[in-house]
């Protein structure tokens, strides 16, 4: 049994991650922001003693520290930084809302770093020491051939930079830190025209995660395991 910590678990990919790891018999800790949108997740907690939930706003860094303190003597084998925010759509050149940009950037790039720092003592207690940040290939400089998407693209590019630095800083301690693209997924963010379901995405993501070794640390991987350019 492994202990997996998952953020943004109330819906979409995060909820599918929770269901998958519970089905595999693992212990899961998961966060959600709003009770009104987490009813299915809350029911899972009622039905599964292996699931522990934390209502958490990921930009509330004091609250993050409080959660970390409750787990400070509990090993975390895999941390999945899944929570993210797209921000307003259709904001092209000349129309980027600065306040929304700050919000997206903080949720997608700053909060994951602060969560890693807070949970670092619990991650150190594990043999796995695996950190997975759900990014997007729209954050890839190489893949950006169409422009636009300034707010979301820049936040995921920043997250990729965070991952790369974490991989360099923590690899000597045996940590594996990677960024992953989940595919174009049928979620509220991905929209109904997306190519794959959350279950298909998580099936691929978890297969890749299960096969990770420290040699993968610092990579940007697709949900099918292929490496993506930064």
Short mmCIF file of C-alpha atoms in Angstrom, two decimals:
data_model
loop_
_atom_site.label_atom_id
_atom_site.label_comp_id
_atom_site.label_asym_id
_atom_site.label_seq_id
_atom_site.Cartn_x
_atom_site.Cartn_y
_atom_site.Cartn_z
CA UNK A 1 0.00 0.00 0.00
CA UNK A 2 1.27 3.44 -0.96
CA UNK A 3 0.13 6.82 0.31
CA UNK A 4 -0.82 9.25 -2.46
CA UNK A 5 -1.60 12.92 -1.88
CA UNK A 6 -3.75 14.51 -4.63
CA UNK A 7 -4.84 18.12 -4.99
CA UNK A 8 -7.94 19.33 -6.83
CA UNK A 9 -9.74 16.03 -6.26
CA UNK A 10 -13.36 17.18 -6.31
CA UNK A 11 -13.87 16.59 -10.03
CA UNK A 12 -12.27 15.73 -13.36
CA UNK A 13 -8.80 14.22 -13.43
CA UNK A 14 -8.30 14.65 -9.69
CA UNK A 15 -11.44 12.68 -8.85
CA UNK A 16 -10.46 9.95 -11.31
CA UNK A 17 -7.03 9.76 -9.67
CA UNK A 18 -8.69 9.24 -6.28
CA UNK A 19 -10.99 6.50 -7.60
CA UNK A 20 -8.13 4.72 -9.35
CA UNK A 21 -5.78 4.62 -6.38
CA UNK A 22 -8.54 3.56 -3.99
CA UNK A 23 -9.45 0.72 -6.35
CA UNK A 24 -5.80 -0.33 -6.27
CA UNK A 25 -5.93 -0.56 -2.48
CA UNK A 26 -3.80 2.48 -1.68
CA UNK A 27 -4.17 5.10 1.03
CA UNK A 28 -5.22 8.45 -0.44
CA UNK A 29 -5.19 11.96 0.97
CA UNK A 30 -6.94 14.50 -1.22
CA UNK A 31 -7.88 18.16 -1.22
CA UNK A 32 -10.95 19.99 -2.43
CA UNK A 33 -11.87 23.66 -2.31
CA UNK A 34 -15.65 23.84 -2.17
CA UNK A 35 -18.04 21.40 -0.49
CA UNK A 36 -20.82 22.24 -2.94
CA UNK A 37 -18.80 20.84 -5.86
CA UNK A 38 -17.33 17.86 -4.00
CA UNK A 39 -20.35 15.71 -3.16
CA UNK A 40 -19.13 12.64 -5.06
CA UNK A 41 -15.71 12.94 -3.43
CA UNK A 42 -17.24 13.35 0.03
CA UNK A 43 -19.35 10.24 -0.54
CA UNK A 44 -16.20 8.34 -1.45
CA UNK A 45 -14.74 9.31 1.92
CA UNK A 46 -17.82 7.90 3.66
CA UNK A 47 -17.39 4.61 1.80
CA UNK A 48 -13.58 4.30 1.99
CA UNK A 49 -11.64 4.40 5.27
CA UNK A 50 -8.43 4.66 3.22
CA UNK A 51 -9.45 8.14 1.97
CA UNK A 52 -8.76 11.28 3.99
CA UNK A 53 -10.04 14.63 2.69
CA UNK A 54 -8.89 18.17 3.41
CA UNK A 55 -10.90 21.23 2.47
CA UNK A 56 -8.15 23.54 1.30
CA UNK A 57 -7.65 26.71 -0.70
CA UNK A 58 -4.21 26.08 -2.17
CA UNK A 59 -3.26 29.75 -2.08
CA UNK A 60 -3.87 29.81 1.68
CA UNK A 61 -0.32 28.94 2.65
CA UNK A 62 -1.05 28.95 6.38
CA UNK A 63 -3.74 26.33 5.80
CA UNK A 64 -1.30 24.27 3.73
CA UNK A 65 1.17 24.31 6.60
CA UNK A 66 -1.57 23.20 9.00
CA UNK A 67 -2.41 20.20 6.81
CA UNK A 68 1.29 19.39 6.51
CA UNK A 69 1.65 19.41 10.30
CA UNK A 70 -1.08 16.79 10.66
CA UNK A 71 0.87 14.54 8.26
CA UNK A 72 4.41 15.32 9.41
CA UNK A 73 4.96 11.79 10.78
CA UNK A 74 3.17 10.07 7.89
CA UNK A 75 5.15 9.13 4.75
CA UNK A 76 3.78 10.41 1.44
CA UNK A 77 4.95 8.22 -1.42
CA UNK A 78 3.48 10.15 -4.34
CA UNK A 79 2.42 13.80 -4.42
CA UNK A 80 0.24 14.68 -7.39
CA UNK A 81 -0.05 18.44 -7.86
CA UNK A 82 -3.21 18.28 -9.97
CA UNK A 83 -5.22 21.37 -9.01
CA UNK A 84 -5.19 24.07 -11.64
CA UNK A 85 -7.09 27.06 -12.98
CA UNK A 86 -7.46 28.12 -16.61
CA UNK A 87 -8.79 31.61 -16.08
CA UNK A 88 -10.89 33.55 -18.58
CA UNK A 89 -10.97 32.19 -22.11
CA UNK A 90 -10.73 34.27 -25.23
CA UNK A 91 -8.34 36.83 -23.76
CA UNK A 92 -5.90 37.39 -26.61
CA UNK A 93 -3.28 40.03 -27.31
CA UNK A 94 -4.26 43.38 -25.84
CA UNK A 95 -6.97 41.91 -23.61
CA UNK A 96 -5.12 40.12 -20.81
CA UNK A 97 -6.70 40.82 -17.43
CA UNK A 98 -3.83 41.45 -15.04
CA UNK A 99 -5.68 40.36 -11.89
CA UNK A 100 -6.81 37.11 -13.52
CA UNK A 101 -3.26 36.56 -14.77
CA UNK A 102 -1.95 36.88 -11.21
CA UNK A 103 -4.60 34.46 -9.95
CA UNK A 104 -3.87 31.82 -12.60
CA UNK A 105 -0.13 32.17 -12.11
CA UNK A 106 -0.38 31.76 -8.34
CA UNK A 107 -2.64 28.70 -8.47
CA UNK A 108 -0.75 26.96 -11.26
CA UNK A 109 2.87 27.77 -10.42
CA UNK A 110 3.35 29.21 -6.93
CA UNK A 111 0.93 27.01 -4.96
CA UNK A 112 2.43 23.71 -6.23
CA UNK A 113 5.89 24.83 -5.12
CA UNK A 114 4.64 25.86 -1.68
CA UNK A 115 2.82 22.55 -1.29
CA UNK A 116 6.00 20.61 -2.06
CA UNK A 117 7.86 22.67 0.52
CA UNK A 118 5.16 22.08 3.14
CA UNK A 119 4.93 18.31 2.53
CA UNK A 120 8.68 17.86 2.14
CA UNK A 121 9.12 16.22 5.61
CA UNK A 122 6.46 13.60 4.79
CA UNK A 123 7.93 12.98 1.34
CA UNK A 124 11.36 12.48 2.90
CA UNK A 125 9.96 9.61 4.99
CA UNK A 126 9.07 7.65 1.84
CA UNK A 127 11.22 5.37 -0.28
CA UNK A 128 9.38 6.52 -3.42
CA UNK A 129 9.79 10.30 -2.99
CA UNK A 130 7.79 10.97 -6.17
CA UNK A 131 6.38 14.38 -7.11
CA UNK A 132 4.15 14.69 -10.18
CA UNK A 133 2.94 18.08 -11.38
CA UNK A 134 0.08 18.03 -13.88
CA UNK A 135 1.14 20.56 -16.47
CA UNK A 136 0.11 21.03 -20.10
CA UNK A 137 1.95 20.94 -23.38
CA UNK A 138 0.60 24.45 -24.05
CA UNK A 139 3.32 25.46 -21.58
CA UNK A 140 5.98 24.08 -23.90
CA UNK A 141 8.01 26.76 -25.71
CA UNK A 142 8.67 24.36 -28.58
CA UNK A 143 5.03 23.38 -28.97
CA UNK A 144 3.83 27.00 -29.02
CA UNK A 145 3.38 27.54 -32.74
CA UNK A 146 -0.01 29.28 -32.62
CA UNK A 147 0.45 32.09 -30.07
CA UNK A 148 -2.31 33.36 -27.81
CA UNK A 149 -3.26 31.81 -24.51
CA UNK A 150 -0.93 34.18 -22.69
CA UNK A 151 -2.33 33.66 -19.21
CA UNK A 152 -2.59 29.87 -19.09
CA UNK A 153 0.47 29.19 -21.26
CA UNK A 154 2.74 31.34 -19.13
CA UNK A 155 1.49 29.75 -15.89
CA UNK A 156 2.22 26.24 -17.14
CA UNK A 157 5.59 27.30 -18.52
CA UNK A 158 6.35 28.64 -15.04
CA UNK A 159 5.22 25.35 -13.49
CA UNK A 160 7.55 23.47 -15.84
CA UNK A 161 10.39 25.68 -14.67
CA UNK A 162 9.48 24.93 -11.04
CA UNK A 163 9.56 21.20 -11.81
CA UNK A 164 12.97 21.46 -13.45
CA UNK A 165 14.44 23.33 -10.49
CA UNK A 166 12.88 20.93 -7.98
CA UNK A 167 14.29 17.97 -9.88
CA UNK A 168 17.79 19.45 -9.68
CA UNK A 169 17.50 20.43 -6.01
CA UNK A 170 15.92 17.18 -4.76
CA UNK A 171 17.46 14.50 -6.99
CA UNK A 172 20.51 14.09 -4.69
CA UNK A 173 18.04 13.04 -1.95
CA UNK A 174 16.47 10.40 -4.16
CA UNK A 175 13.44 12.37 -5.33
CA UNK A 176 11.81 11.91 -8.72
CA UNK A 177 10.10 15.12 -9.88
CA UNK A 178 8.32 15.32 -13.23
CA UNK A 179 5.79 17.38 -15.17
CA UNK A 180 3.03 15.54 -17.04
CA UNK A 181 0.61 16.46 -19.81
CA UNK A 182 -2.72 14.66 -19.22
CA UNK A 183 -3.87 14.89 -22.82
CA UNK A 184 -6.82 16.91 -24.07
CA UNK A 185 -9.34 15.68 -21.51
CA UNK A 186 -13.13 15.98 -21.32
CA UNK A 187 -13.30 18.14 -18.20
CA UNK A 188 -14.80 21.52 -17.41
CA UNK A 189 -11.45 23.02 -18.44
CA UNK A 190 -10.91 20.81 -21.51
CA UNK A 191 -14.47 21.12 -22.79
CA UNK A 192 -16.85 18.56 -24.35
CA UNK A 193 -14.90 18.34 -27.63
CA UNK A 194 -11.76 17.02 -25.95
CA UNK A 195 -10.32 13.75 -27.23
CA UNK A 196 -10.20 11.51 -24.14
CA UNK A 197 -12.12 10.89 -20.92
CA UNK A 198 -10.70 11.49 -17.47
CA UNK A 199 -10.57 7.72 -16.98
CA UNK A 200 -8.47 7.25 -20.13
CA UNK A 201 -6.15 10.06 -19.09
CA UNK A 202 -5.66 8.72 -15.57
CA UNK A 203 -5.14 5.17 -16.86
CA UNK A 204 -2.21 6.47 -18.89
CA UNK A 205 -0.88 8.83 -16.23
CA UNK A 206 -0.90 6.21 -13.48
CA UNK A 207 0.79 3.65 -15.71
CA UNK A 208 3.61 6.11 -16.37
CA UNK A 209 3.84 7.08 -12.69
CA UNK A 210 4.11 3.42 -11.65
CA UNK A 211 7.09 2.94 -13.96
CA UNK A 212 9.03 6.06 -12.93
CA UNK A 213 12.58 5.91 -11.65
CA UNK A 214 14.97 8.62 -10.56
CA UNK A 215 16.38 8.65 -14.11
CA UNK A 216 13.09 10.25 -15.18
CA UNK A 217 13.46 13.15 -12.75
CA UNK A 218 13.30 16.48 -14.54
CA UNK A 219 11.38 15.16 -17.55
CA UNK A 220 8.18 16.47 -19.15
CA UNK A 221 6.08 13.43 -20.06
CA UNK A 222 2.87 12.88 -21.98
CA UNK A 223 0.16 10.67 -20.50
CA UNK A 224 1.26 7.91 -22.90
CA UNK A 225 4.82 8.04 -21.58
CA UNK A 226 6.47 9.88 -24.47
CA UNK A 227 8.77 12.74 -23.56
CA UNK A 228 7.67 16.27 -24.47
CA UNK A 229 9.95 19.20 -25.33
CA UNK A 230 10.22 22.03 -22.82
#
